[in-house]
C-alpha cells in the first residue's frame, strides 16, 4: 500500500528557517516524481514543484521558484520542502504528492500545517 | 486567478445529477493534456477521483464520471449522496512558462 507520511505541524516566527518532510513507503521511491502542493487557509490547491529522487532533477512552478527548495534523500525514501526565511504569507497546509507521471499527482500525504506568526 | 476555471459552487438534492466544469485554454487542456479530478472532503487531504479524463481509480464509485472536449472538461456525479459534499478540483498540465502542473480554483459541492 502506497503511503506518504508527513512531519507534524509547525509554528514559526517570520524570518526563521524550516524543513518539513515526507516519508514514503509501499513503492520504489526512485521510480516516481514526488512533489509539493500548497493550500492556504480557505483557498485552493497550488502546485509548487517536483523532484525525481533517482537523479534529483527538480522543477518548480514559476510562482515558487527561488522561494522554496525541494530535495530528497534516497537512502531513507524521504522528500523535503524547505524555506530559508519564512514569511507570514507562508502560513498554509502543505501536501506532499506522489506523481504517477510527471504531470499527474496520484497519492497524497496527510498534510503539514505551517503557521508563521510573530 | 487559476489557469483552469471552475464554478465556485454547485448544489443538488440527494439522488440528483450535478456537473462541474473546468475551462482551460490552448496551452493546457486544448493542447491535448489530460485532465484529472480530485475530491477533498472537509478537513482531509485531496484524493484522486478521475485520471486521464475518464478513468476511475479502484474504489471510486461509477457515479463519478469525467469527460473532456476541446479546451474544457467536466465531472459528473449521479445519484448524489450526502457524503459527496466536498471540494472538487480539476488538474492538468500547462506548456507555457516552462510548463507546470496547474489546478482549477476548486468547486464546493453542497448536497441540499
PDB file of C-alpha atoms in Angstrom:
ATOM      1  CA  UNK A   1       0.000   0.000   0.000  1.00  0.00           C
ATOM      2  CA  UNK A   2       1.371   3.393  -1.012  1.00  0.00           C
ATOM      3  CA  UNK A   3       1.750   5.725   1.967  1.00  0.00           C
ATOM      4  CA  UNK A   4       3.132   9.229   2.309  1.00  0.00           C
ATOM      5  CA  UNK A   5       3.601  10.282   5.926  1.00  0.00           C
ATOM      6  CA  UNK A   6       4.430  13.905   6.570  1.00  0.00           C
ATOM      7  CA  UNK A   7       6.059  15.550   9.551  1.00  0.00           C
ATOM      8  CA  UNK A   8       3.959  17.311  12.162  1.00  0.00           C
ATOM      9  CA  UNK A   9       2.557  20.801  12.382  1.00  0.00           C
ATOM     10  CA  UNK A  10       4.996  23.676  12.813  1.00  0.00           C
ATOM     11  CA  UNK A  11       4.671  27.117  14.386  1.00  0.00           C
ATOM     12  CA  UNK A  12       7.437  29.518  13.401  1.00  0.00           C
ATOM     13  CA  UNK A  13       8.287  33.221  13.502  1.00  0.00           C
ATOM     14  CA  UNK A  14       8.894  35.343  10.409  1.00  0.00           C
ATOM     15  CA  UNK A  15      12.499  35.096   9.265  1.00  0.00           C
ATOM     16  CA  UNK A  16      13.043  31.611  10.674  1.00  0.00           C
ATOM     17  CA  UNK A  17      14.022  28.635   8.546  1.00  0.00           C
ATOM     18  CA  UNK A  18      12.073  25.391   8.241  1.00  0.00           C
ATOM     19  CA  UNK A  19      12.356  21.985   6.613  1.00  0.00           C
ATOM     20  CA  UNK A  20       9.345  19.659   6.502  1.00  0.00           C
ATOM     21  CA  UNK A  21       9.475  16.035   5.431  1.00  0.00           C
ATOM     22  CA  UNK A  22       7.504  13.352   3.656  1.00  0.00           C
ATOM     23  CA  UNK A  23       8.480   9.709   4.150  1.00  0.00           C
ATOM     24  CA  UNK A  24       7.100   7.271   1.619  1.00  0.00           C
ATOM     25  CA  UNK A  25       6.515   3.531   1.659  1.00  0.00           C
ATOM     26  CA  UNK A  26       4.797   0.922  -0.463  1.00  0.00           C
ATOM     27  CA  UNK A  27       6.570   1.704  -3.732  1.00  0.00           C
ATOM     28  CA  UNK A  28      10.043   2.337  -5.115  1.00  0.00           C
ATOM     29  CA  UNK A  29      10.918   5.912  -4.113  1.00  0.00           C
ATOM     30  CA  UNK A  30      13.309   6.394  -7.022  1.00  0.00           C
ATOM     31  CA  UNK A  31      10.774   5.427  -9.699  1.00  0.00           C
ATOM     32  CA  UNK A  32       8.296   8.260  -9.254  1.00  0.00           C
ATOM     33  CA  UNK A  33       8.381  12.040  -9.215  1.00  0.00           C
ATOM     34  CA  UNK A  34       7.322  13.462  -5.845  1.00  0.00           C
ATOM     35  CA  UNK A  35       6.187  16.996  -5.238  1.00  0.00           C
ATOM     36  CA  UNK A  36       4.526  19.543  -3.017  1.00  0.00           C
ATOM     37  CA  UNK A  37       1.193  21.372  -3.125  1.00  0.00           C
ATOM     38  CA  UNK A  38       0.238  24.408  -1.048  1.00  0.00           C
ATOM     39  CA  UNK A  39      -3.235  25.162   0.262  1.00  0.00           C
ATOM     40  CA  UNK A  40      -3.580  28.490   2.000  1.00  0.00           C
ATOM     41  CA  UNK A  41      -6.378  28.841   4.585  1.00  0.00           C
ATOM     42  CA  UNK A  42      -9.765  28.615   2.863  1.00  0.00           C
ATOM     43  CA  UNK A  43      -8.164  28.591  -0.576  1.00  0.00           C
ATOM     44  CA  UNK A  44      -7.475  26.189  -3.432  1.00  0.00           C
ATOM     45  CA  UNK A  45      -4.567  23.962  -4.391  1.00  0.00           C
ATOM     46  CA  UNK A  46      -1.308  25.385  -5.782  1.00  0.00           C
ATOM     47  CA  UNK A  47       1.351  23.140  -7.303  1.00  0.00           C
ATOM     48  CA  UNK A  48       4.811  24.109  -6.053  1.00  0.00           C
ATOM     49  CA  UNK A  49       7.225  21.743  -7.738  1.00  0.00           C
ATOM     50  CA  UNK A  50       8.539  18.201  -8.039  1.00  0.00           C
ATOM     51  CA  UNK A  51      11.728  16.189  -7.752  1.00  0.00           C
ATOM     52  CA  UNK A  52      12.774  12.895  -9.324  1.00  0.00           C
ATOM     53  CA  UNK A  53      14.629  11.167  -6.499  1.00  0.00           C
ATOM     54  CA  UNK A  54      16.720   8.929  -8.768  1.00  0.00           C
ATOM     55  CA  UNK A  55      18.728  11.842 -10.195  1.00  0.00           C
ATOM     56  CA  UNK A  56      17.403  14.814  -8.163  1.00  0.00           C
ATOM     57  CA  UNK A  57      16.028  16.521 -11.277  1.00  0.00           C
ATOM     58  CA  UNK A  58      13.881  19.285  -9.764  1.00  0.00           C
ATOM     59  CA  UNK A  59      11.248  21.503 -11.384  1.00  0.00           C
ATOM     60  CA  UNK A  60       9.488  24.435  -9.772  1.00  0.00           C
ATOM     61  CA  UNK A  61       6.325  26.334 -10.528  1.00  0.00           C
ATOM     62  CA  UNK A  62       7.308  29.870 -11.567  1.00  0.00           C
ATOM     63  CA  UNK A  63       5.342  31.127  -8.558  1.00  0.00           C
ATOM     64  CA  UNK A  64       7.596  29.244  -6.135  1.00  0.00           C
ATOM     65  CA  UNK A  65      10.970  29.297  -7.919  1.00  0.00           C
ATOM     66  CA  UNK A  66      13.509  30.844  -5.563  1.00  0.00           C
ATOM     67  CA  UNK A  67      11.078  30.842  -2.636  1.00  0.00           C
ATOM     68  CA  UNK A  68      11.466  27.231  -1.503  1.00  0.00           C
ATOM     69  CA  UNK A  69      13.830  24.297  -2.009  1.00  0.00           C
ATOM     70  CA  UNK A  70      12.687  20.756  -2.754  1.00  0.00           C
ATOM     71  CA  UNK A  71      15.077  17.909  -2.038  1.00  0.00           C
ATOM     72  CA  UNK A  72      15.079  14.166  -1.466  1.00  0.00           C
ATOM     73  CA  UNK A  73      17.137  11.544   0.371  1.00  0.00           C
ATOM     74  CA  UNK A  74      17.023   8.225  -1.486  1.00  0.00           C
ATOM     75  CA  UNK A  75      18.579   6.333   1.419  1.00  0.00           C
ATOM     76  CA  UNK A  76      15.550   6.940   3.631  1.00  0.00           C
ATOM     77  CA  UNK A  77      12.821   7.405   0.972  1.00  0.00           C
ATOM     78  CA  UNK A  78      12.064  10.905   2.158  1.00  0.00           C
ATOM     79  CA  UNK A  79      11.310  14.142   0.354  1.00  0.00           C
ATOM     80  CA  UNK A  80      11.720  17.599   1.848  1.00  0.00           C
ATOM     81  CA  UNK A  81      10.409  21.127   1.416  1.00  0.00           C
ATOM     82  CA  UNK A  82      12.400  23.916   2.979  1.00  0.00           C
ATOM     83  CA  UNK A  83      12.374  27.660   3.487  1.00  0.00           C
ATOM     84  CA  UNK A  84      15.370  29.797   4.436  1.00  0.00           C
ATOM     85  CA  UNK A  85      13.345  32.753   5.699  1.00  0.00           C
ATOM     86  CA  UNK A  86       9.645  32.283   6.395  1.00  0.00           C
ATOM     87  CA  UNK A  87       7.028  34.973   5.881  1.00  0.00           C
ATOM     88  CA  UNK A  88       3.554  35.251   7.373  1.00  0.00           C
ATOM     89  CA  UNK A  89       2.196  34.574   3.880  1.00  0.00           C
ATOM     90  CA  UNK A  90       3.762  31.085   4.006  1.00  0.00           C
ATOM     91  CA  UNK A  91       1.080  30.074   6.513  1.00  0.00           C
ATOM     92  CA  UNK A  92      -0.674  27.160   4.831  1.00  0.00           C
ATOM     93  CA  UNK A  93      -1.226  23.433   4.673  1.00  0.00           C
ATOM     94  CA  UNK A  94       1.451  21.710   2.602  1.00  0.00           C
ATOM     95  CA  UNK A  95       0.809  18.343   0.971  1.00  0.00           C
ATOM     96  CA  UNK A  96       3.400  16.041  -0.490  1.00  0.00           C
ATOM     97  CA  UNK A  97       2.170  14.168  -3.534  1.00  0.00           C
ATOM     98  CA  UNK A  98       3.487  11.219  -5.478  1.00  0.00           C
ATOM     99  CA  UNK A  99       3.202  11.621  -9.220  1.00  0.00           C
ATOM    100  CA  UNK A 100       2.021   8.693 -11.339  1.00  0.00           C
ATOM    101  CA  UNK A 101       3.581  10.550 -14.277  1.00  0.00           C
ATOM    102  CA  UNK A 102       5.465  13.844 -14.332  1.00  0.00           C
ATOM    103  CA  UNK A 103       2.142  15.663 -14.768  1.00  0.00           C
ATOM    104  CA  UNK A 104      -0.243  13.572 -12.643  1.00  0.00           C
ATOM    105  CA  UNK A 105      -0.281  13.620  -8.828  1.00  0.00           C
ATOM    106  CA  UNK A 106      -1.939  10.452  -7.537  1.00  0.00           C
ATOM    107  CA  UNK A 107      -1.214   9.684  -3.874  1.00  0.00           C
ATOM    108  CA  UNK A 108      -1.254  12.456  -1.273  1.00  0.00           C
ATOM    109  CA  UNK A 109       0.228  12.786   2.181  1.00  0.00           C
ATOM    110  CA  UNK A 110      -1.920  13.851   5.115  1.00  0.00           C
ATOM    111  CA  UNK A 111      -0.622  17.414   5.063  1.00  0.00           C
ATOM    112  CA  UNK A 112       1.649  19.529   7.283  1.00  0.00           C
ATOM    113  CA  UNK A 113       0.220  22.743   8.689  1.00  0.00           C
ATOM    114  CA  UNK A 114       2.775  25.529   8.810  1.00  0.00           C
ATOM    115  CA  UNK A 115       1.872  28.626  10.825  1.00  0.00           C
ATOM    116  CA  UNK A 116       4.120  31.678  10.632  1.00  0.00           C
ATOM    117  CA  UNK A 117       3.304  34.344  13.169  1.00  0.00           C
ATOM    118  CA  UNK A 118       5.163  36.829  15.316  1.00  0.00           C
TER     119      UNK A 118
ATOM    120  CA  UNK B   1      -6.783  33.641 -10.874  1.00  0.00           C
ATOM    121  CA  UNK B   2      -6.327  29.977 -11.669  1.00  0.00           C
ATOM    122  CA  UNK B   3      -5.233  28.841 -15.110  1.00  0.00           C
ATOM    123  CA  UNK B   4      -8.182  26.422 -15.129  1.00  0.00           C
ATOM    124  CA  UNK B   5     -11.599  27.951 -14.386  1.00  0.00           C
ATOM    125  CA  UNK B   6     -14.217  26.164 -12.283  1.00  0.00           C
ATOM    126  CA  UNK B   7     -17.509  27.447 -10.873  1.00  0.00           C
ATOM    127  CA  UNK B   8     -17.037  28.356  -7.188  1.00  0.00           C
ATOM    128  CA  UNK B   9     -20.042  26.320  -6.125  1.00  0.00           C
ATOM    129  CA  UNK B  10     -22.689  23.883  -7.297  1.00  0.00           C
ATOM    130  CA  UNK B  11     -25.502  22.211  -5.414  1.00  0.00           C
ATOM    131  CA  UNK B  12     -28.031  19.439  -5.805  1.00  0.00           C
ATOM    132  CA  UNK B  13     -30.520  17.372  -3.884  1.00  0.00           C
ATOM    133  CA  UNK B  14     -29.850  13.754  -2.940  1.00  0.00           C
ATOM    134  CA  UNK B  15     -30.328  11.483  -5.934  1.00  0.00           C
ATOM    135  CA  UNK B  16     -29.853  14.255  -8.482  1.00  0.00           C
ATOM    136  CA  UNK B  17     -27.120  14.679 -11.097  1.00  0.00           C
ATOM    137  CA  UNK B  18     -24.659  17.558 -10.998  1.00  0.00           C
ATOM    138  CA  UNK B  19     -21.816  18.560 -13.273  1.00  0.00           C
ATOM    139  CA  UNK B  20     -18.723  20.619 -12.586  1.00  0.00           C
ATOM    140  CA  UNK B  21     -16.986  22.312 -15.489  1.00  0.00           C
ATOM    141  CA  UNK B  22     -13.281  23.030 -15.915  1.00  0.00           C
ATOM    142  CA  UNK B  23     -12.355  25.511 -18.641  1.00  0.00           C
ATOM    143  CA  UNK B  24      -8.802  25.874 -19.884  1.00  0.00           C
ATOM    144  CA  UNK B  25      -7.041  27.146 -22.979  1.00  0.00           C
ATOM    145  CA  UNK B  26      -4.862  26.159 -25.923  1.00  0.00           C
ATOM    146  CA  UNK B  27      -1.791  25.834 -23.676  1.00  0.00           C
ATOM    147  CA  UNK B  28      -3.292  23.220 -21.380  1.00  0.00           C
ATOM    148  CA  UNK B  29      -6.494  21.227 -21.977  1.00  0.00           C
ATOM    149  CA  UNK B  30      -6.734  22.437 -25.577  1.00  0.00           C
ATOM    150  CA  UNK B  31      -3.176  21.265 -26.230  1.00  0.00           C
ATOM    151  CA  UNK B  32      -4.282  17.706 -25.563  1.00  0.00           C
ATOM    152  CA  UNK B  33      -3.071  17.294 -21.998  1.00  0.00           C
ATOM    153  CA  UNK B  34      -5.120  15.027 -19.792  1.00  0.00           C
ATOM    154  CA  UNK B  35      -7.447  16.324 -17.094  1.00  0.00           C
ATOM    155  CA  UNK B  36      -7.626  14.760 -13.647  1.00  0.00           C
ATOM    156  CA  UNK B  37     -10.090  15.385 -10.827  1.00  0.00           C
ATOM    157  CA  UNK B  38      -9.596  15.364  -7.065  1.00  0.00           C
ATOM    158  CA  UNK B  39     -12.093  15.247  -4.228  1.00  0.00           C
ATOM    159  CA  UNK B  40     -11.270  16.964  -0.956  1.00  0.00           C
ATOM    160  CA  UNK B  41     -13.617  16.070   1.883  1.00  0.00           C
ATOM    161  CA  UNK B  42     -13.752  18.593   4.744  1.00  0.00           C
ATOM    162  CA  UNK B  43     -10.568  18.585   6.806  1.00  0.00           C
ATOM    163  CA  UNK B  44      -8.832  15.918   4.736  1.00  0.00           C
ATOM    164  CA  UNK B  45      -6.228  15.651   2.007  1.00  0.00           C
ATOM    165  CA  UNK B  46      -7.359  15.578  -1.628  1.00  0.00           C
ATOM    166  CA  UNK B  47      -7.945  12.188  -3.220  1.00  0.00           C
ATOM    167  CA  UNK B  48      -7.613  11.258  -6.883  1.00  0.00           C
ATOM    168  CA  UNK B  49     -11.132  10.786  -8.270  1.00  0.00           C
ATOM    169  CA  UNK B  50     -10.718  10.682 -12.070  1.00  0.00           C
ATOM    170  CA  UNK B  51      -7.468  10.337 -14.031  1.00  0.00           C
ATOM    171  CA  UNK B  52      -6.742  10.571 -17.729  1.00  0.00           C
ATOM    172  CA  UNK B  53     -10.002  12.437 -18.390  1.00  0.00           C
ATOM    173  CA  UNK B  54     -12.344   9.476 -17.922  1.00  0.00           C
ATOM    174  CA  UNK B  55     -10.753   6.785 -15.724  1.00  0.00           C
ATOM    175  CA  UNK B  56     -11.678   5.956 -12.145  1.00  0.00           C
ATOM    176  CA  UNK B  57      -9.102   4.589  -9.679  1.00  0.00           C
ATOM    177  CA  UNK B  58     -10.065   1.396  -7.941  1.00  0.00           C
ATOM    178  CA  UNK B  59     -12.661   2.052  -5.256  1.00  0.00           C
ATOM    179  CA  UNK B  60     -14.209   5.158  -6.785  1.00  0.00           C
ATOM    180  CA  UNK B  61     -17.931   4.578  -7.409  1.00  0.00           C
ATOM    181  CA  UNK B  62     -19.166   4.645 -11.001  1.00  0.00           C
ATOM    182  CA  UNK B  63     -21.479   7.508 -10.000  1.00  0.00           C
ATOM    183  CA  UNK B  64     -18.463   9.688 -10.786  1.00  0.00           C
ATOM    184  CA  UNK B  65     -17.518  10.196 -14.427  1.00  0.00           C
ATOM    185  CA  UNK B  66     -15.308  12.537 -16.400  1.00  0.00           C
ATOM    186  CA  UNK B  67     -15.297  13.898 -19.909  1.00  0.00           C
ATOM    187  CA  UNK B  68     -13.166  16.233 -21.994  1.00  0.00           C
ATOM    188  CA  UNK B  69     -13.783  18.261 -25.129  1.00  0.00           C
ATOM    189  CA  UNK B  70     -11.645  20.909 -26.845  1.00  0.00           C
ATOM    190  CA  UNK B  71     -10.474  23.304 -24.117  1.00  0.00           C
ATOM    191  CA  UNK B  72     -12.724  22.088 -21.307  1.00  0.00           C
ATOM    192  CA  UNK B  73     -13.577  19.109 -19.164  1.00  0.00           C
ATOM    193  CA  UNK B  74     -16.429  18.099 -16.890  1.00  0.00           C
ATOM    194  CA  UNK B  75     -17.011  15.979 -13.832  1.00  0.00           C
ATOM    195  CA  UNK B  76     -20.462  14.450 -13.477  1.00  0.00           C
ATOM    196  CA  UNK B  77     -21.865  12.984 -10.287  1.00  0.00           C
ATOM    197  CA  UNK B  78     -25.085  10.998 -10.492  1.00  0.00           C
ATOM    198  CA  UNK B  79     -27.254   9.712  -7.649  1.00  0.00           C
ATOM    199  CA  UNK B  80     -25.935  12.477  -5.391  1.00  0.00           C
ATOM    200  CA  UNK B  81     -25.301  11.427  -1.778  1.00  0.00           C
ATOM    201  CA  UNK B  82     -24.695  13.466   1.365  1.00  0.00           C
ATOM    202  CA  UNK B  83     -21.154  12.085   1.577  1.00  0.00           C
ATOM    203  CA  UNK B  84     -20.325  13.654  -1.784  1.00  0.00           C
ATOM    204  CA  UNK B  85     -20.344  17.101  -0.183  1.00  0.00           C
ATOM    205  CA  UNK B  86     -16.757  18.245  -0.725  1.00  0.00           C
ATOM    206  CA  UNK B  87     -14.468  20.464  -2.751  1.00  0.00           C
ATOM    207  CA  UNK B  88     -13.587  19.242  -6.241  1.00  0.00           C
ATOM    208  CA  UNK B  89     -10.521  20.298  -8.214  1.00  0.00           C
ATOM    209  CA  UNK B  90      -9.566  19.713 -11.825  1.00  0.00           C
ATOM    210  CA  UNK B  91      -5.893  19.500 -12.792  1.00  0.00           C
ATOM    211  CA  UNK B  92      -3.911  19.443 -15.997  1.00  0.00           C
ATOM    212  CA  UNK B  93      -0.547  20.484 -17.415  1.00  0.00           C
ATOM    213  CA  UNK B  94       0.273  23.833 -18.995  1.00  0.00           C
ATOM    214  CA  UNK B  95       3.044  24.186 -21.586  1.00  0.00           C
ATOM    215  CA  UNK B  96       3.510  27.928 -21.198  1.00  0.00           C
ATOM    216  CA  UNK B  97       6.093  29.491 -18.855  1.00  0.00           C
ATOM    217  CA  UNK B  98       8.368  26.418 -18.988  1.00  0.00           C
ATOM    218  CA  UNK B  99       5.425  24.188 -18.239  1.00  0.00           C
ATOM    219  CA  UNK B 100       3.975  23.038 -14.978  1.00  0.00           C
ATOM    220  CA  UNK B 101       1.060  21.293 -13.281  1.00  0.00           C
ATOM    221  CA  UNK B 102      -1.998  23.511 -12.911  1.00  0.00           C
ATOM    222  CA  UNK B 103      -5.130  23.215 -10.792  1.00  0.00           C
ATOM    223  CA  UNK B 104      -8.562  24.726 -11.141  1.00  0.00           C
ATOM    224  CA  UNK B 105      -9.735  27.051  -8.403  1.00  0.00           C
ATOM    225  CA  UNK B 106     -11.992  24.387  -6.930  1.00  0.00           C
ATOM    226  CA  UNK B 107     -15.751  23.893  -6.709  1.00  0.00           C
ATOM    227  CA  UNK B 108     -17.677  23.471  -3.477  1.00  0.00           C
ATOM    228  CA  UNK B 109     -20.428  20.893  -3.876  1.00  0.00           C
ATOM    229  CA  UNK B 110     -23.314  21.266  -1.465  1.00  0.00           C
ATOM    230  CA  UNK B 111     -25.847  18.461  -1.094  1.00  0.00           C
ATOM    231  CA  UNK B 112     -29.135  20.105  -0.184  1.00  0.00           C
TER     232      UNK B 112
END
